[in-house]
């Protein structure tokens, strides 16, 4: 019999400022290492005021990780040291493997109403792949299959397989899944997960009951109890659930739909040395990376776009 995963911990996203002044909400980050291994960071950059995001993320380096940007609404302009340029818009995603080193910029532009909605996830790379050649994947919304389950849940399959439909992102080191799931009111969604993999969900609309747990305790990013869910059994918009191990995840919607990102990956289990946009295994490797960035030898593959 399949074992349901249980809630291990719940995290409420918290406001922070990154880049050149982008106001966003951080779901988890440096202080949660290695809790979410192989994932390092999840940011929610939904905003309706262009002044709070328009300065974006100008040219900056990455090494040793992958950055995954998913846009729900608005436009994000992209450029990188391999010469890639373009715009991802509503429903699009970019999966960028920094590997040995890439310099890029991401500039949110919003839509005609000034709204900008999206998320950025950082995934770690194991030591064996830290210095792999960088690569950039631009995934259009039209490439993403959508599955409607027997219970009526709608699942956009970005990475992974749902009911025989495979997402367009494949050949990723950490063997991830990335699903955008909407469960209609008074319905239940059950999804099989791989034993030993880290699995998390981030609610982006509505609220739901996860793992059939009516009174879990929720924690903020520092692990401090911020409310007792005995009086409120729902996981709400802007809240992440980290699951314990098991064979499947169960999510129920009550009087209104719930939409969430369901993300999983194989843990790496290696030391993490992390400063700013670079994540390596040792402090010496970090120092080398920043020295190379300063002296102009950081890029090992490709060229910086003009």
Coordinates of C-alpha atoms in Angstrom, one line a residue, residues 63-298:
X63 CA 28.5 29.2 -11.0
X64 CA 27.7 25.7 -9.6
X65 CA 23.9 26.0 -9.8
X66 CA 20.8 26.0 -12.1
X67 CA 18.3 28.9 -12.0
X68 CA 14.7 28.1 -13.0
X69 CA 12.5 31.1 -13.8
X70 CA 8.7 30.5 -14.3
X71 CA 6.6 33.5 -15.4
X72 CA 2.8 33.5 -14.8
X73 CA 2.2 37.1 -16.0
X74 CA 4.3 39.8 -17.7
X75 CA 7.6 39.8 -19.5
X76 CA 11.2 39.1 -18.5
X77 CA 14.0 40.1 -20.8
X78 CA 17.1 37.8 -20.7
X79 CA 20.7 38.0 -21.9
X80 CA 23.7 36.0 -21.1
X81 CA 27.4 35.5 -21.8
X82 CA 26.7 32.7 -24.3
X83 CA 24.9 35.2 -26.5
X84 CA 21.4 34.1 -25.7
X85 CA 18.8 36.9 -25.8
X86 CA 15.1 37.0 -25.6
X87 CA 11.9 37.5 -23.7
X88 CA 9.9 35.0 -21.6
X89 CA 6.3 35.8 -21.1
X90 CA 3.2 34.4 -19.5
X91 CA 3.4 30.7 -19.1
X92 CA 7.1 30.5 -20.3
X93 CA 10.1 29.3 -18.4
X94 CA 13.8 29.5 -18.6
X95 CA 16.0 26.7 -17.2
X96 CA 19.6 28.0 -17.0
X97 CA 22.5 25.7 -16.0
X98 CA 25.3 28.0 -14.9
X99 CA 27.8 25.1 -14.5
X100 CA 31.4 26.4 -14.8
X101 CA 30.2 30.0 -15.1
X102 CA 27.8 32.3 -16.8
X103 CA 27.1 36.0 -16.6
X104 CA 23.5 37.1 -17.3
X105 CA 20.8 39.6 -16.7
X106 CA 17.1 39.3 -16.0
X107 CA 15.0 42.4 -16.4
X108 CA 11.3 42.1 -15.5
X109 CA 9.0 44.3 -17.6
X110 CA 5.5 43.4 -16.5
X111 CA 2.4 43.5 -18.7
X112 CA 0.3 46.3 -20.0
X113 CA -1.3 46.7 -16.6
X114 CA 2.1 46.8 -14.8
X115 CA 1.7 43.4 -13.3
X116 CA 4.6 41.0 -13.0
X117 CA 4.1 37.5 -11.6
X118 CA 6.7 34.7 -11.4
X119 CA 9.0 32.5 -9.4
X120 CA 12.7 31.7 -9.4
X121 CA 14.0 28.4 -8.1
X122 CA 17.7 27.6 -7.6
X123 CA 18.9 24.0 -7.8
X124 CA 22.3 22.9 -6.7
X125 CA 24.7 20.9 -8.8
X126 CA 26.8 18.0 -7.4
X127 CA 30.6 18.4 -7.3
X128 CA 30.9 16.2 -10.4
X129 CA 28.9 18.6 -12.4
X130 CA 29.8 22.0 -10.8
X131 CA 32.0 22.9 -13.7
X132 CA 29.9 21.4 -16.5
X133 CA 29.4 23.5 -19.6
X134 CA 26.7 26.1 -19.1
X135 CA 23.4 25.8 -21.1
X136 CA 20.2 27.8 -21.5
X137 CA 16.8 26.4 -22.2
X138 CA 13.9 28.6 -23.2
X139 CA 10.6 26.8 -22.7
X140 CA 7.5 28.3 -24.3
X141 CA 4.0 27.8 -22.7
X142 CA 2.9 26.0 -25.9
X143 CA 5.5 23.3 -25.2
X144 CA 4.1 22.5 -21.8
X145 CA 1.5 19.7 -21.8
X146 CA -1.5 20.0 -19.6
X147 CA -3.1 16.9 -18.0
X148 CA -6.6 16.8 -16.5
X149 CA -6.8 14.0 -13.9
X150 CA -9.8 11.9 -13.1
X151 CA -10.6 14.2 -10.1
X152 CA -10.5 17.2 -12.4
X153 CA -7.1 18.6 -11.3
X154 CA -5.3 20.4 -14.1
X155 CA -1.5 19.8 -14.2
X156 CA 1.0 21.7 -16.3
X157 CA 3.9 19.3 -16.7
X158 CA 7.1 21.4 -17.0
X159 CA 9.5 18.7 -15.8
X160 CA 8.6 15.1 -15.0
X161 CA 5.8 12.8 -16.1
X162 CA 2.1 12.8 -15.2
X163 CA -0.2 10.2 -16.6
X164 CA 2.2 9.4 -19.4
X165 CA 2.7 13.1 -20.4
X166 CA 6.3 14.2 -20.1
X167 CA 7.4 17.8 -19.7
X168 CA 9.7 19.5 -22.1
X169 CA 12.6 19.8 -19.6
X170 CA 14.7 16.6 -19.5
X171 CA 18.2 15.5 -18.9
X172 CA 18.6 17.4 -15.6
X173 CA 21.3 16.1 -13.1
X174 CA 19.0 16.2 -10.0
X175 CA 16.2 14.2 -11.7
X176 CA 13.6 16.9 -10.8
X177 CA 9.8 17.3 -11.2
X178 CA 8.2 20.7 -11.6
X179 CA 4.4 20.8 -11.9
X180 CA 1.9 23.6 -11.8
X181 CA -1.2 22.1 -10.3
X182 CA -4.8 23.5 -9.9
X183 CA -7.2 21.4 -7.8
X184 CA -10.9 22.4 -8.2
X185 CA -13.1 22.9 -5.2
X186 CA -14.2 19.8 -3.3
X187 CA -11.6 17.7 -5.1
X188 CA -8.5 15.8 -4.3
X189 CA -5.2 15.4 -6.1
X190 CA -2.9 12.4 -5.5
X191 CA 0.6 12.3 -7.0
X192 CA 3.1 9.5 -6.8
X193 CA 6.6 10.6 -5.7
X194 CA 10.0 8.9 -5.7
X195 CA 11.2 7.5 -2.4
X196 CA 14.2 9.5 -1.0
X197 CA 13.5 12.6 -3.1
X198 CA 12.9 16.0 -1.6
X199 CA 9.4 17.1 -2.3
X200 CA 7.9 20.5 -1.7
X201 CA 4.8 22.5 -2.6
X202 CA 4.3 26.2 -2.8
X203 CA 0.7 27.6 -2.8
X204 CA 0.2 30.4 -5.4
X205 CA -3.6 30.7 -5.2
X206 CA -6.4 29.8 -2.9
X207 CA -5.8 27.3 -0.1
X208 CA -5.9 23.6 0.6
X209 CA -5.4 20.7 3.0
X210 CA -2.2 18.9 2.5
X211 CA -1.6 15.3 3.5
X212 CA -5.0 15.2 5.1
X213 CA -3.5 16.9 8.1
X214 CA -5.9 19.2 9.9
X215 CA -3.6 20.7 12.6
X216 CA 0.0 20.9 11.4
X217 CA 2.2 23.6 12.9
X218 CA 3.5 26.2 10.5
X219 CA 6.9 27.9 10.7
X220 CA 8.5 31.0 9.2
X221 CA 11.8 31.0 7.4
X222 CA 13.7 31.0 10.7
X223 CA 11.8 28.0 12.0
X224 CA 9.8 30.0 14.5
X225 CA 6.2 29.0 15.1
X226 CA 4.0 31.8 13.7
X227 CA 0.5 30.2 14.0
X228 CA -1.3 27.2 15.2
X229 CA -3.2 25.6 12.4
X230 CA -5.6 23.9 14.7
X231 CA -7.8 26.9 14.1
X232 CA -7.0 27.1 10.4
X233 CA -6.3 23.7 8.7
X234 CA -5.5 25.3 5.3
X235 CA -2.2 26.0 3.7
X236 CA -2.6 29.4 2.1
X237 CA -1.3 31.5 -0.8
X238 CA 2.4 32.4 -0.2
X239 CA 3.1 29.3 2.0
X240 CA 5.3 26.3 1.2
X241 CA 5.1 22.8 2.5
X242 CA 8.1 20.6 2.8
X243 CA 7.1 16.9 2.9
X244 CA 8.6 14.0 4.7
X245 CA 9.5 10.8 2.8
X246 CA 6.8 8.6 1.2
X247 CA 5.2 7.3 -2.0
X248 CA 2.7 10.0 -2.8
X249 CA 1.4 13.5 -2.0
X250 CA -2.3 14.2 -1.3
X251 CA -3.8 17.7 -1.6
X252 CA -7.5 18.5 -1.1
X253 CA -9.4 21.7 -2.0
X254 CA -12.4 22.5 0.0
X255 CA -14.8 25.3 -0.9
X256 CA -12.6 26.9 -3.5
X257 CA -9.7 25.8 -5.8
X258 CA -6.1 25.7 -4.8
X259 CA -3.2 26.2 -7.1
X260 CA 0.4 25.3 -6.2
X261 CA 3.8 24.4 -7.6
X262 CA 4.9 20.9 -6.8
X263 CA 8.6 20.4 -7.0
X264 CA 10.9 17.5 -6.3
X265 CA 14.5 16.4 -6.8
X266 CA 17.2 13.9 -5.7
X267 CA 19.2 15.2 -2.8
X268 CA 22.9 15.7 -3.4
X269 CA 24.2 15.3 0.2
X270 CA 27.4 17.3 -0.3
X271 CA 28.9 20.3 1.6
X272 CA 27.6 23.7 0.4
X273 CA 29.7 26.8 0.3
X274 CA 27.5 29.7 -0.8
X275 CA 28.0 33.4 -1.2
X276 CA 25.8 35.5 -3.3
X277 CA 25.2 34.1 -6.8
X278 CA 27.9 31.4 -6.6
X279 CA 27.5 28.0 -4.8
X280 CA 30.4 25.6 -4.5
X281 CA 31.5 22.8 -2.2
X282 CA 34.4 24.6 -0.4
X283 CA 35.4 28.1 0.7
X284 CA 38.5 27.8 -1.5
X285 CA 36.4 27.1 -4.6
X286 CA 34.3 30.1 -3.7
X287 CA 37.4 32.3 -3.4
X288 CA 38.7 31.0 -6.7
X289 CA 35.4 31.8 -8.5
X290 CA 35.3 35.4 -7.3
X291 CA 39.0 35.9 -8.1
X292 CA 38.3 34.7 -11.6
X293 CA 35.4 37.0 -11.9
X294 CA 37.5 40.0 -10.9
X295 CA 40.4 39.1 -13.2
X296 CA 38.2 38.3 -16.2
X297 CA 38.8 34.5 -16.4
X298 CA 35.4 33.5 -14.9

